[in-house]
CSV table of N, CA, C and O in Angstrom, one decimal:
chain,number,residue,atom,x,y,z
Z,1,UNK,N,125.0,184.4,-208.3
Z,1,UNK,CA,125.3,185.6,-209.9
Z,1,UNK,C,124.1,186.3,-209.4
Z,1,UNK,O,124.3,187.8,-209.7
Z,2,UNK,N,122.7,186.2,-209.7
Z,2,UNK,CA,121.9,187.4,-209.4
Z,2,UNK,C,122.0,188.3,-208.1
Z,2,UNK,O,121.9,189.4,-208.7
Z,3,UNK,N,122.9,187.4,-206.7
Z,3,UNK,CA,123.1,188.8,-205.9
Z,3,UNK,C,123.9,189.9,-206.2
Z,3,UNK,O,124.5,191.2,-205.6
Z,4,UNK,N,124.6,189.7,-207.2
Z,4,UNK,CA,125.9,190.3,-207.7
Z,4,UNK,C,126.1,191.5,-208.8
Z,4,UNK,O,126.8,192.2,-209.1
Z,5,UNK,N,124.5,191.4,-209.2
Z,5,UNK,CA,124.3,192.4,-210.3
Z,5,UNK,C,124.3,194.0,-209.7
Z,5,UNK,O,123.8,194.3,-208.9
Z,6,UNK,N,124.7,194.5,-210.5
Z,6,UNK,CA,125.0,196.2,-210.6
Z,6,UNK,C,124.0,196.9,-210.4
Z,6,UNK,O,122.9,196.4,-211.4
Z,7,UNK,N,123.4,197.8,-209.9
Z,7,UNK,CA,121.8,198.8,-210.4
Z,7,UNK,C,121.5,199.1,-212.1
Z,7,UNK,O,120.8,198.8,-212.4
Z,8,UNK,N,122.7,199.5,-212.5
Z,8,UNK,CA,123.1,199.6,-213.9
Z,8,UNK,C,122.8,198.2,-214.8
Z,8,UNK,O,121.7,198.7,-215.4
Z,9,UNK,N,123.0,197.2,-214.3
Z,9,UNK,CA,122.9,196.4,-214.9
Z,9,UNK,C,121.6,195.7,-214.8
Z,9,UNK,O,120.6,194.7,-215.8
Z,10,UNK,N,120.4,195.6,-213.6
Z,10,UNK,CA,119.7,195.5,-213.3
Z,10,UNK,C,118.1,196.7,-214.1
Z,10,UNK,O,117.4,196.2,-215.0
Z,11,UNK,N,118.6,197.8,-214.7
Z,11,UNK,CA,117.8,198.5,-215.3
Z,11,UNK,C,117.9,198.3,-216.8
Z,11,UNK,O,117.4,198.5,-218.0
Z,12,UNK,N,119.6,197.6,-217.5
Z,12,UNK,CA,119.6,197.6,-218.5
Z,12,UNK,C,118.6,195.7,-218.9
Z,12,UNK,O,118.0,195.9,-220.0
Z,13,UNK,N,118.6,195.4,-217.6
Z,13,UNK,CA,118.1,193.7,-218.3
Z,13,UNK,C,116.7,194.6,-218.0
Z,13,UNK,O,115.9,194.2,-219.1
Z,14,UNK,N,115.9,195.4,-217.5
Z,14,UNK,CA,114.5,195.9,-217.7
Z,14,UNK,C,114.0,196.5,-219.0
Z,14,UNK,O,113.5,196.3,-219.2
Z,15,UNK,N,115.3,196.8,-218.8
Z,15,UNK,CA,115.0,198.1,-220.4
Z,15,UNK,C,115.1,196.6,-221.5
Z,15,UNK,O,114.1,197.1,-222.5
Z,16,UNK,N,115.9,195.7,-221.6
Z,16,UNK,CA,115.5,195.1,-222.8
Z,16,UNK,C,114.4,194.5,-222.6
Z,16,UNK,O,113.8,194.0,-224.0
Z,17,UNK,N,114.2,193.6,-221.4
Z,17,UNK,CA,112.7,192.6,-221.7
Z,17,UNK,C,111.1,193.8,-222.3
Z,17,UNK,O,110.5,193.6,-222.8
Z,18,UNK,N,111.6,195.1,-221.5
Z,18,UNK,CA,110.6,196.2,-222.3
Z,18,UNK,C,110.5,196.2,-223.8
Z,18,UNK,O,109.6,196.3,-224.5
Z,19,UNK,N,111.9,196.4,-224.2
Z,19,UNK,CA,111.8,196.4,-225.9
Z,19,UNK,C,111.3,195.1,-226.5
Z,19,UNK,O,110.4,195.2,-227.5
Z,20,UNK,N,111.5,194.0,-225.7
Z,20,UNK,CA,111.4,192.7,-226.3
Z,20,UNK,C,109.9,192.8,-226.4
Z,20,UNK,O,109.2,192.5,-227.6
Z,21,UNK,N,109.2,193.2,-225.0
Z,21,UNK,CA,107.8,192.5,-225.4
Z,21,UNK,C,106.8,193.1,-224.8
Z,21,UNK,O,105.6,193.3,-225.4
Z,22,UNK,N,107.7,195.1,-224.8
Z,22,UNK,CA,106.5,195.8,-224.9
Z,22,UNK,C,105.5,196.1,-223.8
Z,22,UNK,O,105.5,195.4,-223.4
Z,23,UNK,N,105.7,197.3,-223.2
Z,23,UNK,CA,105.3,197.8,-221.9
Z,23,UNK,C,103.6,197.5,-221.9
Z,23,UNK,O,102.9,197.5,-220.8
Z,24,UNK,N,102.6,197.4,-223.1
Z,24,UNK,CA,101.4,197.1,-223.0
Z,24,UNK,C,101.5,195.4,-222.7
Z,24,UNK,O,100.4,195.1,-222.2
Z,25,UNK,N,102.3,194.9,-223.3
Z,25,UNK,CA,102.2,192.9,-223.2
Z,25,UNK,C,102.2,192.6,-221.9
Z,25,UNK,O,101.9,191.5,-221.4
Z,26,UNK,N,103.1,193.2,-220.9
Z,26,UNK,CA,103.8,193.1,-219.4
Z,26,UNK,C,102.8,192.5,-218.9
Z,26,UNK,O,102.9,191.8,-218.4
Z,27,UNK,N,101.9,193.7,-218.4
Z,27,UNK,CA,100.5,193.5,-217.5
Z,27,UNK,C,99.8,192.4,-217.8
Z,27,UNK,O,98.8,191.7,-217.1
Z,28,UNK,N,99.7,192.0,-219.1
Z,28,UNK,CA,99.1,190.9,-219.8
Z,28,UNK,C,99.3,189.6,-219.1
Z,28,UNK,O,98.9,188.8,-218.9
Z,29,UNK,N,100.9,189.5,-219.6
Z,29,UNK,CA,101.8,188.5,-219.2
Z,29,UNK,C,101.7,188.1,-218.0
Z,29,UNK,O,101.7,186.9,-217.6
Z,30,UNK,N,101.9,189.1,-216.9
Z,30,UNK,CA,101.8,188.8,-215.8
Z,30,UNK,C,100.8,188.4,-215.3
Z,30,UNK,O,100.3,187.7,-214.1
Z,31,UNK,N,99.2,189.0,-215.5
Z,31,UNK,CA,98.1,188.4,-215.3
Z,31,UNK,C,97.7,187.1,-215.3
Z,31,UNK,O,97.4,186.4,-215.1
Z,32,UNK,N,98.6,186.9,-216.7
Z,32,UNK,CA,98.4,185.2,-217.3
Z,32,UNK,C,98.9,184.4,-215.8
Z,32,UNK,O,99.0,183.3,-216.2
Z,33,UNK,N,99.9,184.9,-216.3
Z,33,UNK,CA,101.2,184.1,-215.2
Z,33,UNK,C,100.0,183.5,-213.4
Z,33,UNK,O,100.4,182.2,-213.1
Z,34,UNK,N,99.8,184.8,-213.1
Z,34,UNK,CA,99.2,184.6,-212.1
Z,34,UNK,C,97.8,183.4,-212.0
Z,34,UNK,O,97.3,182.9,-211.5
Z,35,UNK,N,97.1,183.7,-213.1
Z,35,UNK,CA,96.2,183.0,-213.5
Z,35,UNK,C,96.4,181.7,-213.6
Z,35,UNK,O,95.9,180.7,-212.5
Z,36,UNK,N,97.8,181.7,-214.3
Z,36,UNK,CA,98.1,180.0,-214.4
Z,36,UNK,C,98.5,179.4,-213.1
Z,36,UNK,O,98.7,178.1,-212.9
Z,37,UNK,N,99.5,180.0,-212.0
Z,37,UNK,CA,99.4,180.1,-210.9
Z,37,UNK,C,98.7,179.5,-209.7
Z,37,UNK,O,98.3,178.4,-208.9
Z,38,UNK,N,96.9,180.3,-209.7
Z,38,UNK,CA,96.4,180.0,-209.0
Z,38,UNK,C,95.5,178.6,-209.8
Z,38,UNK,O,95.0,178.1,-208.9
Z,39,UNK,N,95.1,178.1,-211.2
Z,39,UNK,CA,94.4,177.0,-211.5
Z,39,UNK,C,96.0,175.7,-210.7
Z,39,UNK,O,95.3,175.3,-210.4
Z,40,UNK,N,97.0,176.0,-211.0
Z,40,UNK,CA,97.7,175.0,-210.8
Z,40,UNK,C,97.5,174.6,-209.3
Z,40,UNK,O,97.6,173.6,-209.1
Z,41,UNK,N,97.5,175.7,-208.6
Z,41,UNK,CA,97.6,175.8,-207.2
Z,41,UNK,C,96.3,175.0,-206.8
Z,41,UNK,O,96.3,174.1,-205.8
Z,42,UNK,N,95.3,175.2,-207.3
Z,42,UNK,CA,93.4,174.9,-207.0
Z,42,UNK,C,93.5,173.0,-207.8
Z,42,UNK,O,93.1,172.5,-207.1
Z,43,UNK,N,94.4,172.8,-208.4
Z,43,UNK,CA,94.4,171.9,-209.8
Z,43,UNK,C,95.4,170.8,-208.3
Z,43,UNK,O,94.9,169.8,-207.7
Z,44,UNK,N,95.8,171.1,-207.4
Z,44,UNK,CA,97.3,170.5,-206.4
Z,44,UNK,C,96.5,170.3,-205.2
Z,44,UNK,O,96.4,168.8,-205.2
Z,45,UNK,N,95.4,171.2,-205.0
Z,45,UNK,CA,94.5,170.9,-203.9
Z,45,UNK,C,93.4,169.3,-203.9
Z,45,UNK,O,93.2,168.7,-203.6
Z,46,UNK,N,93.2,169.9,-205.2
Z,46,UNK,CA,91.7,168.7,-206.0
Z,46,UNK,C,92.2,167.3,-206.0
Z,46,UNK,O,92.4,166.8,-205.5
Z,47,UNK,N,94.0,167.2,-206.5
Z,47,UNK,CA,94.6,166.3,-206.6
Z,47,UNK,C,94.8,165.1,-205.2
Z,47,UNK,O,94.6,164.6,-205.0
Z,48,UNK,N,95.2,166.2,-203.9
Z,48,UNK,CA,94.7,166.1,-202.7
Z,48,UNK,C,93.7,165.5,-201.9
Z,48,UNK,O,94.0,164.7,-201.2
Z,49,UNK,N,93.0,166.1,-202.2
Z,49,UNK,CA,91.3,166.2,-202.0
Z,49,UNK,C,91.0,165.0,-202.3
Z,49,UNK,O,90.6,164.1,-201.8
Z,50,UNK,N,91.3,164.1,-203.4
Z,50,UNK,CA,91.0,163.6,-204.6
Z,50,UNK,C,91.6,161.8,-203.9
Z,50,UNK,O,90.8,161.1,-203.7
Z,51,UNK,N,92.8,162.5,-203.4
Z,51,UNK,CA,93.3,161.4,-203.1
Z,51,UNK,C,93.5,160.6,-201.6
Z,51,UNK,O,93.2,159.4,-200.8
Z,52,UNK,N,92.7,162.2,-200.5
Z,52,UNK,CA,92.1,161.4,-199.6
Z,52,UNK,C,90.8,160.5,-199.2
Z,52,UNK,O,90.5,160.1,-199.0
Z,53,UNK,N,90.2,161.1,-200.2
Z,53,UNK,CA,88.9,160.5,-199.9
Z,53,UNK,C,88.5,159.4,-201.4
Z,53,UNK,O,87.6,158.3,-201.5
Z,54,UNK,N,90.2,158.7,-201.7
Z,54,UNK,CA,90.0,157.8,-202.8
Z,54,UNK,C,89.8,156.5,-201.7
Z,54,UNK,O,89.3,155.3,-202.2
Z,55,UNK,N,90.5,156.7,-200.3
Z,55,UNK,CA,90.5,155.3,-199.4
Z,55,UNK,C,88.8,155.2,-199.3
Z,55,UNK,O,88.3,153.6,-199.2
Z,56,UNK,N,88.1,155.9,-198.9
Z,56,UNK,CA,86.9,155.7,-198.4
Z,56,UNK,C,85.7,154.9,-199.5
Z,56,UNK,O,84.5,155.2,-199.3
Z,57,UNK,N,86.5,155.1,-200.2
Z,57,UNK,CA,85.5,155.2,-201.8
Z,57,UNK,C,84.7,153.8,-201.4
Z,57,UNK,O,84.0,153.3,-202.2
Z,58,UNK,N,85.2,152.4,-200.8
Z,58,UNK,CA,84.7,151.5,-201.1
Z,58,UNK,C,83.1,151.9,-200.2
Z,58,UNK,O,81.7,150.8,-200.1
Z,59,UNK,N,82.9,152.5,-199.7
Z,59,UNK,CA,81.5,153.0,-198.7
Z,59,UNK,C,80.7,153.5,-199.4
Z,59,UNK,O,79.5,154.4,-198.9
Z,60,UNK,N,80.3,153.5,-201.0
Z,60,UNK,CA,79.6,154.1,-201.3
Z,60,UNK,C,78.3,153.6,-201.7
Z,60,UNK,O,78.2,152.5,-201.2
Z,61,UNK,N,77.6,154.8,-201.4
Z,61,UNK,CA,75.9,153.4,-201.7
Z,61,UNK,C,75.4,153.0,-202.8
Z,61,UNK,O,75.8,153.1,-203.9
Z,62,UNK,N,74.9,152.5,-202.5
Z,62,UNK,CA,74.3,151.1,-203.4
Z,62,UNK,C,73.7,152.0,-204.6
Z,62,UNK,O,73.4,151.5,-206.3
Z,63,UNK,N,73.0,152.7,-204.7
Z,63,UNK,CA,71.5,153.8,-205.2
Z,63,UNK,C,72.4,154.5,-206.3
Z,63,UNK,O,72.9,155.8,-205.6
Z,64,UNK,N,72.5,154.3,-207.4
Z,64,UNK,CA,73.5,155.2,-208.2
Z,64,UNK,C,72.5,156.5,-208.1
Z,64,UNK,O,73.7,157.7,-208.4
Z,65,UNK,N,71.7,156.3,-208.4
Z,65,UNK,CA,71.1,158.0,-208.3
Z,65,UNK,C,71.0,159.2,-207.5
Z,65,UNK,O,71.0,160.4,-207.6
Z,66,UNK,N,71.5,158.6,-206.1
Z,66,UNK,CA,71.4,159.1,-205.3
Z,66,UNK,C,73.4,160.6,-205.3
Z,66,UNK,O,73.1,161.1,-204.8
Z,67,UNK,N,73.9,159.5,-205.8
Z,67,UNK,CA,75.0,160.6,-206.6
Z,67,UNK,C,74.9,161.7,-207.6
Z,67,UNK,O,75.6,162.7,-207.2
Z,68,UNK,N,74.0,161.8,-208.3
Z,68,UNK,CA,73.6,162.5,-209.2
Z,68,UNK,C,72.6,163.7,-208.7
Z,68,UNK,O,71.9,163.8,-209.7
Z,69,UNK,N,72.7,163.8,-207.9
Z,69,UNK,CA,71.5,164.5,-206.7
Z,69,UNK,C,71.7,166.3,-208.0
Z,69,UNK,O,71.1,166.9,-208.0
Z,70,UNK,N,73.0,166.0,-207.5
Z,70,UNK,CA,73.7,167.6,-207.8
Z,70,UNK,C,74.3,167.6,-209.2
Z,70,UNK,O,75.0,166.8,-209.6
Z,71,UNK,N,74.1,168.8,-210.5
Z,71,UNK,CA,74.5,168.9,-211.5
Z,71,UNK,C,75.9,168.4,-211.6
Z,71,UNK,O,76.7,169.7,-210.6
Z,72,UNK,N,76.8,167.8,-212.2
Z,72,UNK,CA,78.6,167.8,-211.8
Z,72,UNK,C,78.5,169.4,-213.1
Z,72,UNK,O,77.9,169.8,-214.1
Z,73,UNK,N,79.4,169.9,-212.8
Z,73,UNK,CA,80.2,170.9,-213.3
Z,73,UNK,C,82.0,170.8,-213.5
Z,73,UNK,O,82.3,170.2,-212.7
Z,74,UNK,N,82.1,171.7,-214.3
Z,74,UNK,CA,83.8,171.9,-214.5
Z,74,UNK,C,84.2,173.2,-214.0
Z,74,UNK,O,83.7,174.2,-214.4
Z,75,UNK,N,84.8,173.0,-213.1
Z,75,UNK,CA,85.5,173.6,-212.2
Z,75,UNK,C,86.7,174.5,-212.5
Z,75,UNK,O,87.3,174.2,-213.7
Z,76,UNK,N,86.6,175.7,-212.2
Z,76,UNK,CA,87.3,176.8,-212.8
Z,76,UNK,C,88.5,177.0,-212.0
Z,76,UNK,O,88.5,176.6,-210.9
Z,77,UNK,N,89.4,177.9,-212.4
Z,77,UNK,CA,90.1,178.8,-211.3
Z,77,UNK,C,89.4,179.4,-210.1
Z,77,UNK,O,88.5,180.0,-210.4
Z,78,UNK,N,89.8,179.5,-209.3
Z,78,UNK,CA,88.7,180.2,-208.4
Z,78,UNK,C,89.0,181.7,-208.4
Z,78,UNK,O,90.1,182.4,-209.2
Z,79,UNK,N,88.1,182.6,-208.7
Z,79,UNK,CA,87.4,183.9,-209.0
Z,79,UNK,C,87.3,183.7,-210.0
Z,79,UNK,O,86.6,185.0,-210.9
Z,80,UNK,N,87.2,182.3,-211.3
Z,80,UNK,CA,86.9,182.7,-212.9
Z,80,UNK,C,85.9,182.3,-212.7
Z,80,UNK,O,85.5,180.8,-213.2
Z,81,UNK,N,84.6,182.5,-212.6
Z,81,UNK,CA,82.8,181.5,-212.8
Z,81,UNK,C,83.2,181.8,-214.4
Z,81,UNK,O,81.9,181.0,-214.3
Z,82,UNK,N,83.4,182.5,-214.9
Z,82,UNK,CA,82.7,182.6,-216.4
Z,82,UNK,C,83.0,181.4,-217.1
Z,82,UNK,O,82.4,181.1,-218.3
Z,83,UNK,N,84.0,180.6,-216.7
Z,83,UNK,CA,85.0,179.6,-217.5
Z,83,UNK,C,84.0,178.0,-216.6
Z,83,UNK,O,84.3,177.3,-217.8
Z,84,UNK,N,83.6,177.9,-215.7
Z,84,UNK,CA,82.8,177.1,-215.4
Z,84,UNK,C,81.7,176.7,-216.1
Z,84,UNK,O,80.5,178.1,-216.7
Z,85,UNK,N,81.2,175.4,-216.6
Z,85,UNK,CA,80.0,175.3,-217.1
Z,85,UNK,C,79.5,173.8,-216.7
Z,85,UNK,O,80.4,173.0,-216.1
Z,86,UNK,N,78.3,173.2,-216.6
Z,86,UNK,CA,78.0,172.5,-216.6
Z,86,UNK,C,78.6,171.2,-217.2
Z,86,UNK,O,78.3,171.4,-218.8
Z,87,UNK,N,78.5,170.0,-217.2
Z,87,UNK,CA,79.0,169.1,-217.9
Z,87,UNK,C,77.7,168.0,-218.5
Z,87,UNK,O,76.4,167.5,-217.9
Z,88,UNK,N,77.9,168.2,-219.8
Z,88,UNK,CA,76.5,167.1,-220.6
Z,88,UNK,C,77.0,165.8,-220.7
Z,88,UNK,O,78.3,165.6,-221.7
Z,89,UNK,N,76.7,164.4,-220.4
Z,89,UNK,CA,77.0,163.5,-220.6
Z,89,UNK,C,75.9,163.1,-220.7
Z,89,UNK,O,74.8,163.2,-221.0
Z,90,UNK,N,76.2,161.8,-221.6
Z,90,UNK,CA,74.7,161.1,-222.6
Z,90,UNK,C,74.2,159.8,-221.1
Z,90,UNK,O,75.2,159.5,-220.1
Z,91,UNK,N,72.8,160.0,-221.4
Z,91,UNK,CA,72.0,158.9,-220.0
Z,91,UNK,C,73.0,157.7,-220.5
Z,91,UNK,O,72.4,157.0,-221.1
Z,92,UNK,N,73.6,157.2,-219.5
Z,92,UNK,CA,74.4,156.0,-219.1
Z,92,UNK,C,72.8,155.1,-219.2
Z,92,UNK,O,73.1,154.0,-219.4
Z,93,UNK,N,72.1,155.0,-218.5
Z,93,UNK,CA,71.5,154.4,-217.7
Z,93,UNK,C,70.2,153.9,-218.7
Z,93,UNK,O,69.8,152.7,-218.7
Z,94,UNK,N,70.2,154.7,-219.7
Z,94,UNK,CA,69.4,154.1,-221.1
Z,94,UNK,C,70.0,153.1,-221.6
Z,94,UNK,O,69.3,152.5,-222.5
Z,95,UNK,N,71.1,153.1,-222.1
Z,95,UNK,CA,72.3,152.2,-222.6
Z,95,UNK,C,72.0,151.0,-222.1
Z,95,UNK,O,72.6,149.6,-222.3
Z,96,UNK,N,72.0,150.8,-220.8
Z,96,UNK,CA,72.2,149.3,-219.7
Z,96,UNK,C,71.3,148.3,-220.3
Z,96,UNK,O,69.7,149.0,-219.9
């Protein structure tokens, strides 16, 4: 169906899109769509990585402080370093 569009019909569709959203909003929409696609892609890779590392999880060290050597951070999209921030958690060892 899309392959049967004539050039005049394509120009008409583009004109309607420009009228609905405006020329100023289209680049912002495309930018946010690309950012969302990058986030989705990085999350999918992280899920695959978590699945691969979940199998040898039984071989964790007995010392829980060894894992806390590096501060945990919330990861942002690739290239978006302004959104990543350290994770603040209550001290669980003091409560135990």
